[in-house]
Amino acid sequence: MARPKFVLLPTHPPERFAPVLGLAEYTAVEAAARRAREQFEGRAIWHVSSTLRGGGVAEMLHSLLPYVRGAGIDTRWAVLREDPAFFALTKRLHNNLHEDAGDGGALGPEERALYEGTLERSARHFEGLLRSEDVVFLHDPQAAGLAPHFKALGATVIWRCHIGVDDPGAMTRRARRFLVDDVEAADACVFSRRGLVWPELDPDRCRVMAPSIDPFSPKNQALGAGCGAAMLATVGLTAPNEDDGAPHFTRADGSPGRVERRAELVQDEPIPADARLVAQVSRWDRLKDPDGLLECLAVELATAENVHLLLAGPDATAVADDPEGAFVWREVREHRGVLPPKIRERVHLAGLPMVDLDENAAVVNAIQRRADVVVQKSLAEGFGLTVAEAMWKRRPVVGSRIGGIGEQIVDGESGLLVDPRDPRELAAAVLGLLGDPLWAARLGAAAHDRVRRRYLGAVRLAEYGELLGELEGVRA
Ligand code: UDP
């Protein structure tokens, strides 16, 4: 266990959103920012999470907080650095909250002692830094147990929950029992969707706010002609081509960036230039069902001509709070290895380097833009930022009819929803889109517009301003 990492955040001007949002919407954002600036003069808003990279929470904070700073509000981000035993326990809580047994371990008094002891020690690092006039957002189960400590310091505490399922069972309930006293210590809780709100909590203290993406980040920015192709060739996913541009992008801090590292690849040959590419980008997590996708390709898509499947995710050793990643990566590799050779040659696995997060994001961007169809075959999904990211890029997305994916995609309008347990339905949706590019483009255009209206960071800034205003009212 080490001292939390205090992240050095860049500052982005919220005015960037003006042309994307249109005048009326942007004026409302500006007014909210002005109010928040006045309210938080001389105070700080903190965020505490458990990883700097890999996964939706890190993504959301990287893409939202620089704009809050740009609006003139002192915003800070601390990342917990705990022992592997703590992260094994919090991954169990994460899985249980998705109604999955995870590693099958207990949530008894010993686990509670580990959880409390760890976070009590972590909380001490904030003494003298976090002041009673500050507001702190604690993200997900990993940070929830800090709530009583930060309340004792006098701060306003908000628990931000990104995960869960709509139909909780015994697993979910036991994880909630484990966490509920800590969560109740917070002044308010924010959930990513209505269906995730815990019935155990006072509804008046619960709010719903969807996550958001940053259209200007290396993950989502428009790429120059041939740049995406050059990035894919640089990481080794495709063969270099004379039409490729340079693998250039703009970094989060505005400086020029360039993709340079190779990915860890498991493939027979690079993806052919004319391949019809179906891609899923995710952490290596069983709940993203990479095995199910391989199975679907092997059985249902086997006869479809020239369809290639790419599963890409972070370099499996790089995500500190996800100890299962390396196991799942190995399982997927093994699964690919036993596929019949004719199928195997169409499956590409990529572990994307995480040394340089902007570079990693740029490669995700290039993959999502190259894909003819983006899939997200999750078995559970709190929200699923990868879906919003692909929709923003006007991709036709086929996603599981569950959780946050079902909220983002309007089936048949802005993408397609399928039963994740039915590989035939998934394959039919993918093949339908590959066979009808005009329809695919129509869905992609509607998807872009839906993200623009609902899931851009600027819209969230105004909502957070409102919540903080309300909490001030309660404190006064
Ligand atoms: N991601 C990434 N690099 C990778 C793989 C994934 O930056 O190599 C990002 C992905 O683009 C998305 C986030 O990780 O922004 C995953 O968020 P999501 O909400 O889809 O799922 P979670 O990982 O939180 O379960």
CSV table of N, CA and C in Angstrom, one decimal, residues 52-142:
chain,number,residue,atom,x,y,z
A,52,LEU,N,-5.9,4.9,-12.5
A,52,LEU,CA,-5.7,6.0,-13.4
A,52,LEU,C,-6.0,5.7,-14.8
A,53,ARG,N,-6.0,4.4,-15.1
A,53,ARG,CA,-6.1,4.0,-16.5
A,53,ARG,C,-6.9,2.6,-16.7
A,54,GLY,N,-7.5,2.5,-17.8
A,54,GLY,CA,-8.2,1.2,-18.1
A,54,GLY,C,-9.5,1.3,-17.4
A,55,GLY,N,-10.6,1.2,-18.1
A,55,GLY,CA,-11.9,1.2,-17.5
A,55,GLY,C,-12.6,2.5,-17.6
A,56,GLY,N,-13.9,2.4,-17.4
A,56,GLY,CA,-14.8,3.5,-17.6
A,56,GLY,C,-14.6,4.7,-16.6
A,57,VAL,N,-14.4,4.4,-15.4
A,57,VAL,CA,-14.3,5.5,-14.4
A,57,VAL,C,-13.1,6.4,-14.7
A,58,ALA,N,-11.9,5.8,-15.0
A,58,ALA,CA,-10.7,6.5,-15.3
A,58,ALA,C,-11.0,7.4,-16.6
A,59,GLU,N,-11.7,6.7,-17.5
A,59,GLU,CA,-11.9,7.4,-18.8
A,59,GLU,C,-12.8,8.7,-18.5
A,60,MET,N,-13.8,8.5,-17.7
A,60,MET,CA,-14.7,9.6,-17.5
A,60,MET,C,-14.1,10.7,-16.8
A,61,LEU,N,-13.2,10.4,-15.8
A,61,LEU,CA,-12.6,11.5,-15.0
A,61,LEU,C,-11.5,12.2,-15.9
A,62,HIS,N,-10.8,11.4,-16.7
A,62,HIS,CA,-9.8,12.1,-17.6
A,62,HIS,C,-10.6,13.0,-18.5
A,63,SER,N,-11.8,12.7,-18.9
A,63,SER,CA,-12.4,13.5,-20.0
A,63,SER,C,-13.3,14.6,-19.4
A,64,LEU,N,-13.7,14.5,-18.1
A,64,LEU,CA,-14.5,15.5,-17.5
A,64,LEU,C,-13.8,16.6,-16.7
A,65,LEU,N,-12.9,16.1,-15.9
A,65,LEU,CA,-12.3,17.0,-14.9
A,65,LEU,C,-11.5,18.2,-15.5
A,66,PRO,N,-10.8,18.0,-16.6
A,66,PRO,CA,-10.1,19.2,-17.2
A,66,PRO,C,-11.0,20.3,-17.5
A,67,TYR,N,-12.2,20.0,-17.9
A,67,TYR,CA,-13.2,21.1,-18.3
A,67,TYR,C,-13.7,21.8,-17.0
A,68,VAL,N,-13.8,21.0,-15.9
A,68,VAL,CA,-14.2,21.6,-14.6
A,68,VAL,C,-13.2,22.6,-14.2
A,69,ARG,N,-11.9,22.2,-14.4
A,69,ARG,CA,-10.8,23.1,-14.1
A,69,ARG,C,-10.9,24.3,-15.0
A,70,GLY,N,-11.2,24.0,-16.3
A,70,GLY,CA,-11.2,25.1,-17.3
A,70,GLY,C,-12.4,26.1,-16.9
A,71,ALA,N,-13.4,25.6,-16.2
A,71,ALA,CA,-14.5,26.5,-15.8
A,71,ALA,C,-14.1,27.3,-14.6
A,72,GLY,N,-12.8,27.1,-14.1
A,72,GLY,CA,-12.3,28.0,-13.0
A,72,GLY,C,-12.6,27.3,-11.6
A,73,ILE,N,-12.8,26.0,-11.6
A,73,ILE,CA,-13.1,25.4,-10.3
A,73,ILE,C,-11.9,24.5,-9.9
A,74,ASP,N,-11.4,24.7,-8.7
A,74,ASP,CA,-10.3,23.9,-8.2
A,74,ASP,C,-10.7,22.4,-8.1
A,75,THR,N,-10.2,21.6,-9.0
A,75,THR,CA,-10.6,20.2,-9.1
A,75,THR,C,-9.4,19.3,-8.9
A,76,ARG,N,-9.5,18.3,-8.1
A,76,ARG,CA,-8.3,17.4,-7.9
A,76,ARG,C,-8.8,15.9,-8.0
A,77,TRP,N,-7.8,15.1,-8.3
A,77,TRP,CA,-8.1,13.7,-8.4
A,77,TRP,C,-7.0,12.8,-7.7
A,78,ALA,N,-7.5,12.0,-6.8
A,78,ALA,CA,-6.5,11.1,-6.1
A,78,ALA,C,-6.9,9.7,-6.5
A,79,VAL,N,-5.8,8.9,-6.8
A,79,VAL,CA,-6.0,7.5,-7.1
A,79,VAL,C,-5.4,6.6,-6.0
A,80,LEU,N,-6.3,5.7,-5.5
A,80,LEU,CA,-5.8,4.9,-4.4
A,80,LEU,C,-4.8,3.9,-4.9
A,81,ARG,N,-3.8,3.6,-4.1
A,81,ARG,CA,-2.8,2.6,-4.4
A,81,ARG,C,-2.7,1.6,-3.3
A,82,GLU,N,-3.4,0.6,-3.4
A,82,GLU,CA,-3.5,-0.4,-2.2
A,82,GLU,C,-2.9,-1.7,-2.6
A,83,ASP,N,-2.9,-2.6,-1.6
A,83,ASP,CA,-2.3,-3.9,-1.8
A,83,ASP,C,-3.1,-4.8,-2.7
A,84,PRO,N,-2.5,-5.8,-3.4
A,84,PRO,CA,-3.3,-6.7,-4.2
A,84,PRO,C,-4.5,-7.3,-3.5
A,85,ALA,N,-4.3,-7.7,-2.2
A,85,ALA,CA,-5.4,-8.3,-1.5
A,85,ALA,C,-6.6,-7.4,-1.4
A,86,PHE,N,-6.4,-6.1,-1.3
A,86,PHE,CA,-7.5,-5.2,-1.2
A,86,PHE,C,-8.2,-5.2,-2.6
A,87,PHE,N,-7.4,-5.1,-3.7
A,87,PHE,CA,-8.0,-5.0,-5.0
A,87,PHE,C,-8.7,-6.4,-5.4
A,88,ALA,N,-8.2,-7.5,-4.8
A,88,ALA,CA,-8.9,-8.7,-5.1
A,88,ALA,C,-10.3,-8.7,-4.4
A,89,LEU,N,-10.3,-8.1,-3.2
A,89,LEU,CA,-11.6,-8.0,-2.5
A,89,LEU,C,-12.5,-7.1,-3.3
A,90,THR,N,-12.0,-5.9,-3.7
A,90,THR,CA,-12.9,-5.0,-4.3
A,90,THR,C,-13.4,-5.4,-5.7
A,91,LYS,N,-12.5,-6.3,-6.4
A,91,LYS,CA,-13.0,-6.9,-7.6
A,91,LYS,C,-14.1,-7.9,-7.4
A,92,ARG,N,-14.0,-8.6,-6.2
A,92,ARG,CA,-15.1,-9.5,-5.8
A,92,ARG,C,-16.4,-8.6,-5.6
A,93,LEU,N,-16.3,-7.5,-4.9
A,93,LEU,CA,-17.5,-6.7,-4.7
A,93,LEU,C,-18.0,-6.2,-6.1
A,94,HIS,N,-17.1,-5.8,-6.9
A,94,HIS,CA,-17.5,-5.3,-8.3
A,94,HIS,C,-18.3,-6.5,-9.0
A,95,ASN,N,-17.7,-7.7,-9.0
A,95,ASN,CA,-18.4,-8.8,-9.7
A,95,ASN,C,-19.7,-9.1,-9.0
A,96,ASN,N,-19.7,-9.1,-7.7
A,96,ASN,CA,-21.0,-9.4,-7.0
A,96,ASN,C,-22.1,-8.4,-7.3
A,97,LEU,N,-21.6,-7.1,-7.4
A,97,LEU,CA,-22.6,-6.1,-7.7
A,97,LEU,C,-23.2,-6.2,-9.1
A,98,HIS,N,-22.5,-7.1,-9.9
A,98,HIS,CA,-23.0,-7.4,-11.2
A,98,HIS,C,-23.6,-8.8,-11.2
A,99,GLU,N,-24.0,-9.2,-10.0
A,99,GLU,CA,-24.6,-10.5,-9.8
A,99,GLU,C,-23.8,-11.7,-10.3
A,100,ASP,N,-22.5,-11.6,-10.1
A,100,ASP,CA,-21.5,-12.6,-10.5
A,100,ASP,C,-20.7,-13.0,-9.3
A,101,ALA,N,-20.4,-14.3,-9.2
A,101,ALA,CA,-19.7,-14.8,-8.0
A,101,ALA,C,-18.2,-14.3,-8.0
A,102,GLY,N,-17.7,-13.9,-9.2
A,102,GLY,CA,-16.3,-13.5,-9.2
A,102,GLY,C,-15.4,-14.7,-8.8
A,103,ASP,N,-14.5,-14.4,-7.9
A,103,ASP,CA,-13.5,-15.5,-7.4
A,103,ASP,C,-14.2,-16.4,-6.4
A,104,GLY,N,-15.4,-16.2,-6.1
A,104,GLY,CA,-16.2,-17.1,-5.2
A,104,GLY,C,-15.8,-16.9,-3.7
A,105,GLY,N,-15.0,-15.9,-3.5
A,105,GLY,CA,-14.6,-15.7,-2.1
A,105,GLY,C,-15.7,-15.1,-1.2
A,106,ALA,N,-15.4,-15.0,0.1
A,106,ALA,CA,-16.4,-14.6,1.1
A,106,ALA,C,-16.5,-13.1,1.2
A,107,LEU,N,-17.5,-12.6,1.9
A,107,LEU,CA,-17.6,-11.2,2.3
A,107,LEU,C,-17.9,-11.1,3.7
A,108,GLY,N,-17.1,-11.7,4.5
A,108,GLY,CA,-17.3,-11.8,6.0
A,108,GLY,C,-16.5,-10.8,6.8
A,109,PRO,N,-16.4,-11.1,8.1
A,109,PRO,CA,-15.7,-10.2,9.0
A,109,PRO,C,-14.3,-9.9,8.6
A,110,GLU,N,-13.6,-11.0,8.2
A,110,GLU,CA,-12.2,-10.8,7.8
A,110,GLU,C,-12.1,-9.8,6.6
A,111,GLU,N,-12.9,-10.0,5.7
A,111,GLU,CA,-12.9,-9.1,4.5
A,111,GLU,C,-13.2,-7.7,4.9
A,112,ARG,N,-14.2,-7.6,5.8
A,112,ARG,CA,-14.6,-6.3,6.3
A,112,ARG,C,-13.4,-5.6,7.0
A,113,ALA,N,-12.7,-6.4,7.8
A,113,ALA,CA,-11.6,-5.8,8.5
A,113,ALA,C,-10.5,-5.3,7.5
A,114,LEU,N,-10.3,-6.1,6.5
A,114,LEU,CA,-9.3,-5.7,5.4
A,114,LEU,C,-9.7,-4.4,4.8
A,115,TYR,N,-11.0,-4.4,4.4
A,115,TYR,CA,-11.5,-3.2,3.7
A,115,TYR,C,-11.4,-2.0,4.6
A,116,GLU,N,-11.9,-2.1,5.8
A,116,GLU,CA,-11.9,-0.9,6.7
A,116,GLU,C,-10.5,-0.5,7.0
A,117,GLY,N,-9.7,-1.5,7.4
A,117,GLY,CA,-8.3,-1.1,7.8
A,117,GLY,C,-7.6,-0.4,6.7
A,118,THR,N,-7.7,-0.9,5.4
A,118,THR,CA,-7.0,-0.3,4.3
A,118,THR,C,-7.5,1.1,4.1
A,119,LEU,N,-8.8,1.3,4.1
A,119,LEU,CA,-9.3,2.7,3.8
A,119,LEU,C,-9.1,3.6,4.9
A,120,GLU,N,-9.0,3.1,6.1
A,120,GLU,CA,-8.7,4.0,7.2
A,120,GLU,C,-7.3,4.5,7.1
A,121,ARG,N,-6.4,3.7,6.7
A,121,ARG,CA,-5.0,4.1,6.5
A,121,ARG,C,-4.9,5.1,5.4
A,122,SER,N,-5.6,4.8,4.3
A,122,SER,CA,-5.6,5.7,3.1
A,122,SER,C,-6.2,7.1,3.5
A,123,ALA,N,-7.2,7.1,4.3
A,123,ALA,CA,-7.9,8.3,4.7
A,123,ALA,C,-6.9,9.3,5.3
A,124,ARG,N,-6.0,8.7,6.1
A,124,ARG,CA,-5.0,9.6,6.8
A,124,ARG,C,-4.2,10.4,5.9
A,125,HIS,N,-4.0,9.9,4.7
A,125,HIS,CA,-3.2,10.7,3.7
A,125,HIS,C,-3.9,12.0,3.3
A,126,PHE,N,-5.2,12.1,3.5
A,126,PHE,CA,-6.0,13.3,3.1
A,126,PHE,C,-6.1,14.3,4.2
A,127,GLU,N,-5.7,13.9,5.4
A,127,GLU,CA,-5.8,14.8,6.6
A,127,GLU,C,-4.8,16.0,6.3
A,128,GLY,N,-5.4,17.2,6.5
A,128,GLY,CA,-4.6,18.4,6.2
A,128,GLY,C,-4.7,18.9,4.8
A,129,LEU,N,-5.2,18.0,3.9
A,129,LEU,CA,-5.4,18.4,2.5
A,129,LEU,C,-6.9,18.7,2.2
A,130,LEU,N,-7.7,17.8,2.7
A,130,LEU,CA,-9.1,17.9,2.4
A,130,LEU,C,-9.7,18.7,3.5
A,131,ARG,N,-10.4,19.8,3.1
A,131,ARG,CA,-10.9,20.8,4.1
A,131,ARG,C,-12.4,20.6,4.3
A,132,SER,N,-12.9,21.2,5.4
A,132,SER,CA,-14.4,21.0,5.6
A,132,SER,C,-15.2,21.6,4.6
A,133,GLU,N,-14.7,22.7,3.9
A,133,GLU,CA,-15.5,23.3,2.9
A,133,GLU,C,-15.5,22.6,1.5
A,134,ASP,N,-14.6,21.6,1.4
A,134,ASP,CA,-14.5,20.9,0.1
A,134,ASP,C,-15.6,19.9,-0.1
A,135,VAL,N,-15.7,19.5,-1.4
A,135,VAL,CA,-16.6,18.4,-1.7
A,135,VAL,C,-15.8,17.3,-2.3
A,136,VAL,N,-16.2,16.0,-1.9
A,136,VAL,CA,-15.4,14.9,-2.5
A,136,VAL,C,-16.3,13.8,-3.1
A,137,PHE,N,-16.0,13.4,-4.3
A,137,PHE,CA,-16.7,12.4,-5.0
A,137,PHE,C,-15.9,11.1,-4.8
A,138,LEU,N,-16.5,10.0,-4.2
A,138,LEU,CA,-15.8,8.7,-4.1
A,138,LEU,C,-16.4,7.8,-5.1
A,139,HIS,N,-15.5,7.2,-5.9
A,139,HIS,CA,-16.0,6.4,-7.0
A,139,HIS,C,-16.0,4.9,-6.7
A,140,ASP,N,-17.2,4.3,-6.9
A,140,ASP,CA,-17.4,2.8,-6.8
A,140,ASP,C,-17.0,2.2,-5.5
A,141,PRO,N,-17.1,0.9,-5.4
A,141,PRO,CA,-16.9,0.2,-4.1
A,141,PRO,C,-15.5,0.5,-3.5
A,142,GLN,N,-14.5,0.6,-4.4
A,142,GLN,CA,-13.1,0.8,-3.9
A,142,GLN,C,-12.9,2.0,-3.0
